[in-house]
Short mmCIF file of C-alpha atoms in Angstrom, two decimals:
data_model
loop_
_atom_site.label_atom_id
_atom_site.label_comp_id
_atom_site.label_asym_id
_atom_site.label_seq_id
_atom_site.Cartn_x
_atom_site.Cartn_y
_atom_site.Cartn_z
CA UNK A 19 -7.55 -29.41 -5.42
CA UNK A 20 -8.85 -31.75 -8.18
CA UNK A 21 -7.50 -31.00 -11.63
CA UNK A 22 -10.95 -30.17 -13.05
CA UNK A 23 -11.66 -27.72 -10.22
CA UNK A 24 -8.28 -26.05 -10.72
CA UNK A 25 -8.95 -25.50 -14.42
CA UNK A 26 -12.50 -24.28 -13.72
CA UNK A 27 -11.18 -21.61 -11.36
CA UNK A 28 -8.28 -20.71 -13.65
CA UNK A 29 -10.42 -20.42 -16.79
CA UNK A 30 -13.20 -18.40 -15.14
CA UNK A 31 -10.62 -16.07 -13.59
CA UNK A 32 -9.00 -15.47 -16.98
CA UNK A 33 -12.41 -14.80 -18.58
CA UNK A 34 -13.22 -12.30 -15.84
CA UNK A 35 -9.92 -10.47 -16.36
CA UNK A 36 -10.50 -10.18 -20.12
CA UNK A 37 -14.11 -9.03 -19.65
CA UNK A 38 -13.00 -6.33 -17.22
CA UNK A 39 -10.74 -5.11 -19.98
CA UNK A 40 -13.60 -5.10 -22.49
CA UNK A 41 -15.75 -3.08 -20.08
CA UNK A 42 -12.93 -0.61 -19.52
CA UNK A 43 -12.64 -0.12 -23.28
CA UNK A 44 -16.39 0.37 -23.73
CA UNK A 45 -16.31 2.88 -20.88
CA UNK A 46 -13.67 4.87 -22.73
CA UNK A 47 -15.61 4.65 -26.00
CA UNK A 48 -18.76 5.86 -24.24
CA UNK A 49 -16.90 9.08 -23.40
CA UNK A 50 -16.31 9.78 -27.10
CA UNK A 51 -18.72 11.44 -29.51
CA UNK A 52 -19.75 8.44 -31.61
CA UNK A 53 -22.16 8.11 -34.49
CA UNK A 54 -25.52 6.56 -33.56
CA UNK A 55 -24.77 3.18 -35.15
CA UNK A 56 -21.31 3.01 -33.54
CA UNK A 57 -22.79 3.92 -30.15
CA UNK A 58 -25.37 1.16 -30.54
CA UNK A 59 -22.57 -1.34 -31.19
CA UNK A 60 -20.64 -0.17 -28.11
CA UNK A 61 -23.81 -0.42 -26.00
CA UNK A 62 -24.39 -3.96 -27.26
CA UNK A 63 -20.83 -5.03 -26.42
CA UNK A 64 -21.09 -3.42 -22.98
CA UNK A 65 -24.42 -5.11 -22.25
CA UNK A 66 -23.16 -8.54 -23.36
CA UNK A 67 -19.91 -8.27 -21.38
CA UNK A 68 -21.79 -7.12 -18.28
CA UNK A 69 -24.21 -10.05 -18.57
CA UNK A 70 -21.35 -12.55 -18.85
CA UNK A 71 -19.61 -10.96 -15.84
CA UNK A 72 -22.80 -11.36 -13.82
CA UNK A 73 -23.13 -14.97 -14.94
CA UNK A 74 -19.53 -15.82 -14.07
CA UNK A 75 -19.78 -14.20 -10.65
CA UNK A 76 -23.06 -15.98 -9.86
CA UNK A 77 -21.66 -19.33 -11.05
CA UNK A 78 -18.59 -18.93 -8.84
CA UNK A 79 -20.73 -18.01 -5.84
CA UNK A 80 -23.09 -20.93 -6.48
CA UNK A 81 -20.16 -23.35 -6.64
CA UNK A 82 -18.82 -21.95 -3.36
CA UNK A 83 -22.24 -22.05 -1.70
CA UNK A 84 -22.81 -25.65 -2.78
CA UNK A 85 -19.55 -26.55 -1.01
CA UNK A 86 -20.83 -24.70 2.09
CA UNK A 87 -17.89 -22.28 1.89
CA UNK A 88 -19.82 -19.10 1.11
CA UNK A 89 -18.43 -16.14 3.05
CA UNK A 90 -20.73 -13.67 4.80
CA UNK A 91 -19.55 -10.17 5.68
CA UNK A 92 -22.22 -8.58 7.89
CA UNK A 93 -22.21 -4.85 8.45
CA UNK A 94 -24.69 -2.38 9.99
CA UNK A 95 -27.23 -1.32 7.36
CA UNK A 96 -30.48 0.61 7.39
CA UNK A 97 -33.08 -1.82 6.08
CA UNK A 98 -34.95 0.85 4.13
CA UNK A 99 -31.69 1.74 2.35
CA UNK A 100 -31.26 -1.90 1.32
CA UNK A 101 -34.63 -1.86 -0.42
CA UNK A 102 -33.80 1.43 -2.17
CA UNK A 103 -30.72 -0.35 -3.52
CA UNK A 104 -32.83 -3.32 -4.66
CA UNK A 105 -35.04 -0.95 -6.64
CA UNK A 106 -32.04 0.76 -8.17
CA UNK A 107 -30.58 -2.60 -9.25
CA UNK A 108 -33.75 -3.75 -11.01
CA UNK A 109 -35.76 -0.75 -12.18
CA UNK A 110 -34.13 -0.54 -15.62
CA UNK A 111 -34.24 -4.28 -16.33
CA UNK A 112 -37.90 -4.44 -15.26
CA UNK A 113 -38.74 -1.55 -17.58
CA UNK A 114 -36.96 -3.26 -20.47
CA UNK A 115 -39.09 -6.36 -19.82
CA UNK A 116 -42.31 -4.33 -19.86
CA UNK A 117 -42.90 -4.97 -16.16
CA UNK A 118 -43.70 -2.46 -13.42
CA UNK A 119 -41.45 -2.91 -10.38
CA UNK A 120 -42.84 -1.97 -6.96
CA UNK A 121 -40.38 -2.08 -4.04
CA UNK A 122 -41.30 -1.35 -0.43
CA UNK A 123 -40.05 -1.58 3.14
CA UNK A 124 -42.38 -2.08 6.11
CA UNK A 125 -41.04 -1.27 9.55
CA UNK A 126 -39.25 1.30 11.64
CA UNK A 127 -37.47 3.68 9.22
CA UNK A 128 -34.48 3.72 11.58
CA UNK A 129 -34.27 -0.09 11.92
CA UNK A 130 -30.66 -1.21 11.43
CA UNK A 131 -29.45 -4.80 11.24
CA UNK A 132 -26.15 -6.62 10.84
CA UNK A 133 -26.51 -8.11 7.37
CA UNK A 134 -24.34 -8.84 4.37
CA UNK A 135 -25.88 -6.40 1.85
CA UNK A 136 -24.26 -8.09 -1.13
CA UNK A 137 -25.68 -11.51 -0.24
CA UNK A 138 -29.09 -10.10 0.62
CA UNK A 139 -29.15 -8.35 -2.75
CA UNK A 140 -28.36 -11.71 -4.37
CA UNK A 141 -31.34 -13.30 -2.62
CA UNK A 142 -33.66 -10.61 -3.96
CA UNK A 143 -31.94 -10.80 -7.35
CA UNK A 144 -32.70 -14.52 -7.62
CA UNK A 145 -36.39 -14.20 -6.83
CA UNK A 146 -36.97 -10.94 -8.71
CA UNK A 147 -35.20 -12.22 -11.82
CA UNK A 148 -37.28 -15.37 -11.80
CA UNK A 149 -40.52 -13.47 -11.25
CA UNK A 150 -39.84 -10.87 -13.95
CA UNK A 151 -39.16 -13.72 -16.39
CA UNK A 152 -42.56 -15.26 -15.63
CA UNK A 153 -44.67 -12.07 -15.80
CA UNK A 154 -46.09 -10.55 -18.97
CA UNK A 155 -47.72 -7.09 -18.94
CA UNK A 156 -47.93 -6.91 -15.19
CA UNK A 157 -46.07 -5.94 -12.06
CA UNK A 158 -43.51 -7.44 -9.70
CA UNK A 159 -43.78 -6.45 -6.04
CA UNK A 160 -40.73 -6.88 -3.77
CA UNK A 161 -40.93 -6.04 -0.08
CA UNK A 162 -38.99 -6.44 3.15
CA UNK A 163 -40.54 -6.11 6.58
CA UNK A 164 -39.60 -6.66 10.19
CA UNK A 165 -41.99 -9.44 11.23
CA UNK A 166 -40.59 -9.99 14.73
CA UNK A 167 -38.10 -8.50 17.13
CA UNK A 168 -36.24 -9.44 20.31
CA UNK A 169 -33.66 -7.53 22.32
CA UNK A 170 -30.86 -8.84 20.06
CA UNK A 171 -32.37 -9.90 16.74
CA UNK A 172 -34.80 -8.88 14.02
CA UNK A 173 -36.92 -11.42 12.14
CA UNK A 174 -36.88 -10.25 8.52
CA UNK A 175 -39.41 -11.36 5.93
CA UNK A 176 -38.99 -10.80 2.21
CA UNK A 177 -41.79 -11.20 -0.34
CA UNK A 178 -41.64 -11.20 -4.13
CA UNK A 179 -44.97 -11.38 -5.95
CA UNK A 180 -45.88 -11.40 -9.62
CA UNK A 181 -49.15 -9.76 -10.66
CA UNK A 182 -50.87 -9.50 -14.02
CA UNK A 183 -50.43 -12.03 -16.80
CA UNK A 184 -48.33 -14.64 -15.00
CA UNK A 185 -47.05 -17.86 -16.55
CA UNK A 186 -47.71 -21.08 -14.62
CA UNK A 187 -45.06 -22.83 -12.51
CA UNK A 188 -42.95 -19.76 -11.91
CA UNK A 189 -41.44 -19.62 -8.44
CA UNK A 190 -42.20 -23.24 -7.60
CA UNK A 191 -40.50 -24.69 -10.69
CA UNK A 192 -37.32 -26.76 -10.43
CA UNK A 193 -33.96 -25.26 -11.33
CA UNK A 194 -33.87 -27.42 -14.48
CA UNK A 195 -37.28 -26.12 -15.57
CA UNK A 196 -36.23 -22.52 -14.89
CA UNK A 197 -33.13 -23.04 -17.05
CA UNK A 198 -35.16 -24.57 -19.88
CA UNK A 199 -37.82 -21.82 -19.85
CA UNK A 200 -36.08 -18.66 -18.72
CA UNK A 201 -32.35 -19.21 -19.35
CA UNK A 202 -29.18 -20.08 -17.47
CA UNK A 203 -28.66 -16.72 -15.72
CA UNK A 204 -32.15 -16.81 -14.18
CA UNK A 205 -31.69 -20.45 -13.08
CA UNK A 206 -28.30 -19.80 -11.47
CA UNK A 207 -29.67 -16.71 -9.71
CA UNK A 208 -32.59 -18.71 -8.29
CA UNK A 209 -30.33 -21.54 -7.11
CA UNK A 210 -27.89 -19.08 -5.54
CA UNK A 211 -30.70 -17.31 -3.65
CA UNK A 212 -31.80 -20.62 -2.15
CA UNK A 213 -28.25 -21.53 -1.12
CA UNK A 214 -27.64 -18.15 0.50
CA UNK A 215 -30.82 -18.56 2.54
CA UNK A 216 -29.48 -21.91 3.76
CA UNK A 217 -26.26 -20.15 4.82
CA UNK A 218 -28.39 -17.64 6.74
CA UNK A 219 -30.36 -20.45 8.41
CA UNK A 220 -33.39 -18.97 6.71
CA UNK A 221 -36.56 -20.55 5.36
CA UNK A 222 -38.40 -20.18 2.07
CA UNK A 223 -41.79 -21.18 0.69
CA UNK A 224 -44.29 -20.07 -1.95
CA UNK A 225 -47.95 -19.16 -1.73
CA UNK A 226 -50.49 -19.14 -4.55
CA UNK A 227 -51.96 -15.74 -5.35
CA UNK A 228 -55.67 -15.19 -5.74
CA UNK A 229 -56.24 -14.95 -9.47
CA UNK A 230 -53.01 -16.73 -10.46
CA UNK A 231 -49.29 -16.64 -9.92
CA UNK A 232 -47.23 -17.14 -6.79
CA UNK A 233 -45.51 -15.19 -4.05
CA UNK A 234 -42.05 -16.22 -2.85
CA UNK A 235 -41.62 -15.69 0.89
CA UNK A 236 -38.34 -16.00 2.78
CA UNK A 237 -37.46 -15.32 6.41
CA UNK A 238 -34.26 -15.17 8.43
CA UNK A 239 -32.99 -13.65 11.66
CA UNK A 240 -30.45 -10.82 11.66
CA UNK A 241 -28.68 -9.37 14.72
CA UNK A 242 -29.63 -5.84 15.69
CA UNK A 243 -26.86 -3.40 14.82
CA UNK A 244 -25.41 -0.86 17.26
CA UNK A 245 -26.05 2.74 16.38
CA UNK A 246 -23.37 4.06 14.08
CA UNK A 247 -21.30 7.04 15.17
CA UNK A 248 -21.90 10.11 12.97
CA UNK A 249 -19.24 10.53 10.31
CA UNK A 250 -16.88 13.44 10.71
CA UNK A 251 -16.86 15.87 7.78
CA UNK A 252 -13.74 15.81 5.67
CA UNK A 253 -11.86 18.84 4.48
CA UNK A 254 -11.67 19.46 0.77
CA UNK A 255 -8.60 18.06 -0.95
CA UNK A 256 -6.00 20.33 -2.45
CA UNK A 257 -5.21 18.19 -5.47
CA UNK A 258 -5.85 14.85 -7.10
CA UNK A 259 -3.63 11.92 -6.24
CA UNK A 260 -1.07 10.96 -8.91
CA UNK A 261 -0.73 7.18 -9.39
CA UNK A 262 1.86 5.06 -11.19
CA UNK A 263 0.30 1.92 -12.71
CA UNK A 264 2.80 -0.86 -13.42
CA UNK A 265 1.62 -3.85 -15.47
CA UNK A 266 2.90 -5.66 -18.54
CA UNK A 267 -0.66 -6.26 -19.82
CA UNK A 268 -2.13 -3.34 -21.79
CA UNK A 269 -5.71 -4.26 -20.92
CA UNK A 270 -4.90 -4.35 -17.20
CA UNK A 271 -3.26 -0.92 -17.46
CA UNK A 272 -6.37 0.41 -19.20
CA UNK A 273 -8.65 -1.01 -16.49
CA UNK A 274 -6.55 0.50 -13.70
CA UNK A 275 -6.37 3.88 -15.48
CA UNK A 276 -10.14 3.92 -15.94
CA UNK A 277 -10.75 3.11 -12.28
CA UNK A 278 -8.30 5.79 -11.17
CA UNK A 279 -10.13 8.29 -13.37
CA UNK A 280 -13.40 7.28 -11.69
CA UNK A 281 -11.90 8.46 -8.38
CA UNK A 282 -10.49 11.69 -9.87
CA UNK A 283 -6.88 10.47 -9.71
CA UNK A 284 -4.33 11.14 -12.44
CA UNK A 285 -2.13 8.29 -13.63
CA UNK A 286 0.98 7.31 -15.57
CA UNK A 287 1.90 3.78 -16.64
CA UNK A 288 4.94 1.53 -16.84
CA UNK A 289 5.20 -1.86 -18.55
CA UNK A 290 7.66 -3.57 -16.19
CA UNK A 291 9.67 -3.19 -13.00
CA UNK A 292 12.64 -1.52 -14.71
CA UNK A 293 10.48 1.32 -16.03
CA UNK A 294 8.71 1.55 -12.68
CA UNK A 295 11.94 2.10 -10.74
CA UNK A 296 13.07 4.84 -13.13
CA UNK A 297 9.73 6.66 -12.95
CA UNK A 298 9.52 6.24 -9.16
CA UNK A 299 12.96 7.84 -8.87
CA UNK A 300 11.37 11.18 -9.84
CA UNK A 301 9.34 11.19 -6.62
CA UNK A 302 6.23 12.66 -8.27
CA UNK A 303 3.82 9.81 -7.40
CA UNK A 304 1.51 9.56 -4.41
CA UNK A 305 0.95 5.82 -4.93
CA UNK A 306 2.27 2.94 -7.05
CA UNK A 307 0.03 0.06 -8.17
CA UNK A 308 2.47 -2.77 -8.86
CA UNK A 309 1.81 -5.94 -10.85
CA UNK A 310 3.73 -8.95 -9.54
CA UNK A 311 4.55 -11.12 -12.58
CA UNK A 312 6.37 -9.06 -15.23
CA UNK A 313 9.32 -9.54 -17.59
CA UNK A 314 12.78 -8.02 -16.99
CA UNK A 315 11.99 -7.17 -13.35
CA UNK A 316 9.01 -8.47 -11.38
CA UNK A 317 6.96 -6.46 -8.89
CA UNK A 318 8.68 -7.75 -5.76
CA UNK A 319 12.16 -6.93 -7.10
CA UNK A 320 10.98 -3.51 -8.30
CA UNK A 321 9.51 -2.76 -4.87
CA UNK A 322 12.79 -3.62 -3.15
CA UNK A 323 14.65 -1.41 -5.64
CA UNK A 324 12.30 1.53 -5.01
CA UNK A 325 12.67 1.12 -1.25
CA UNK A 326 16.45 1.48 -1.67
CA UNK A 327 16.18 4.78 -3.59
CA UNK A 328 17.48 7.95 -1.91
CA UNK A 329 15.11 10.56 -0.55
CA UNK A 330 11.32 10.69 -0.33
CA UNK A 331 10.82 8.51 -3.43
CA UNK A 332 11.70 5.45 -1.33
CA UNK A 333 8.66 6.09 0.89
CA UNK A 334 6.05 6.06 -1.89
CA UNK A 335 3.21 3.67 -0.92
CA UNK A 336 3.15 0.56 -3.14
CA UNK A 337 0.16 -1.78 -3.51
CA UNK A 338 0.34 -5.15 -5.21
CA UNK A 339 -1.98 -5.90 -8.15
CA UNK A 340 -2.23 -9.67 -8.49
CA UNK A 341 -4.50 -12.68 -8.86
CA UNK A 342 -2.28 -14.44 -6.29
CA UNK A 343 -3.56 -12.84 -3.10
CA UNK A 344 -3.45 -15.75 -0.64
CA UNK A 345 -2.29 -14.82 2.89
CA UNK A 346 1.17 -16.33 2.31
CA UNK A 347 1.60 -14.40 -0.94
CA UNK A 348 0.38 -11.15 0.65
CA UNK A 349 2.83 -11.60 3.54
CA UNK A 350 5.68 -11.91 1.04
CA UNK A 351 4.64 -8.73 -0.78
CA UNK A 352 4.44 -6.78 2.48
CA UNK A 353 7.83 -8.14 3.57
CA UNK A 354 9.25 -6.73 0.31
CA UNK A 355 7.97 -3.25 1.19
CA UNK A 356 4.39 -3.11 -0.13
CA UNK A 357 1.57 -1.91 2.09
CA UNK A 358 -1.37 -3.92 0.72
CA UNK A 359 -2.87 -6.04 -2.04
CA UNK A 360 -5.67 -5.47 -4.56
CA UNK A 361 -6.82 -8.71 -6.11
CA UNK A 362 -7.33 -9.07 -9.86
CA UNK A 363 -9.75 -8.69 -11.54
CA UNK A 364 -9.92 -5.26 -9.91
CA UNK A 365 -13.22 -4.14 -8.45
CA UNK A 366 -13.85 -0.40 -8.02
CA UNK A 367 -14.71 -0.70 -4.33
CA UNK A 368 -11.51 -2.66 -3.59
CA UNK A 369 -9.31 -0.15 -5.39
CA UNK A 370 -11.05 2.78 -3.69
CA UNK A 371 -10.49 1.18 -0.29
CA UNK A 372 -6.78 0.71 -1.10
CA UNK A 373 -6.47 4.31 -2.28
CA UNK A 374 -8.08 5.61 0.89
CA UNK A 375 -5.85 3.50 3.10
CA UNK A 376 -2.65 4.37 1.25
CA UNK A 377 -3.23 8.04 0.54
CA UNK A 378 -3.75 9.48 3.99
CA UNK A 379 -4.73 13.09 4.45
CA UNK A 380 -5.67 15.37 1.60
CA UNK A 381 -4.66 13.03 -1.24
CA UNK A 382 -6.93 10.28 0.07
CA UNK A 383 -9.87 12.67 -0.04
CA UNK A 384 -9.26 13.27 -3.72
CA UNK A 385 -10.23 9.66 -4.28
#
């Protein structure tokens, strides 16, 4: 890997980790009873940190897409649900911009396709963000419809249209012009949407609207999804899972604690492997989240020590928390006695998945 690329990845990763910590702290502050001016400050910090997180994530994805290495993870999704999610993502930001957002789905309400919902959201994000930036005192209409169908595939067509007082050269402007007029986040979002469409073998063009403005139109084919089996109801859990969080970084411990609280788990913390082994010896934990690089005793050594403890404590599930989650690294952690890896910076959905996999039975349902 070229030196500049290594430092780009390393620096952006470190920024993401620190911002996750900031967001965890603002989340905790938002649970306190603050004076109005203090609450306004917390809201401002939270909004700024969230915006930078979005920008970093989009920049990383754009860099990956430009190298034609963007990963797609298709899953069966109801198309009408996808558009409900698009509306939920944008309704507040549209309102703040003084724009009315209209989202619709045209097609069979039960139509299900194999799509990557995250990437499809990013496509809509790019076009909606650009359109909202170019509309004043008007509306933005976003729609998805099934425009064609075969036995195996659905032809999907998305449309994003600005109506009202629309600035010229909106959707057809170059990325450089979008950056100059609407800002870096909007430009990166637009470029990412175009690159994702290329990865989907899709097509995109714009049409002029009667009375001014443009409509962005994109199409791509998605495989039809098999009908999902109905989910089996789960029994109510008896108690919340109790988690030991082991990390030498106070911000990382705070982030993990906050995420555990989100899933109704209780937690204790340890600052290194030595403390972790002593606490694990009590046998009162349902799961241990173990950092890898720590002073005194690292996570791998602590895991081996816990596995050698007498009694049930030795069987406590242990999951690695680390930024080094390559397959070779993960294999080494599992060989030491861990059962999985959650990559840093931690995302709620990744931690929830790990909790569900590790805490089988009633304790998993608490999460």
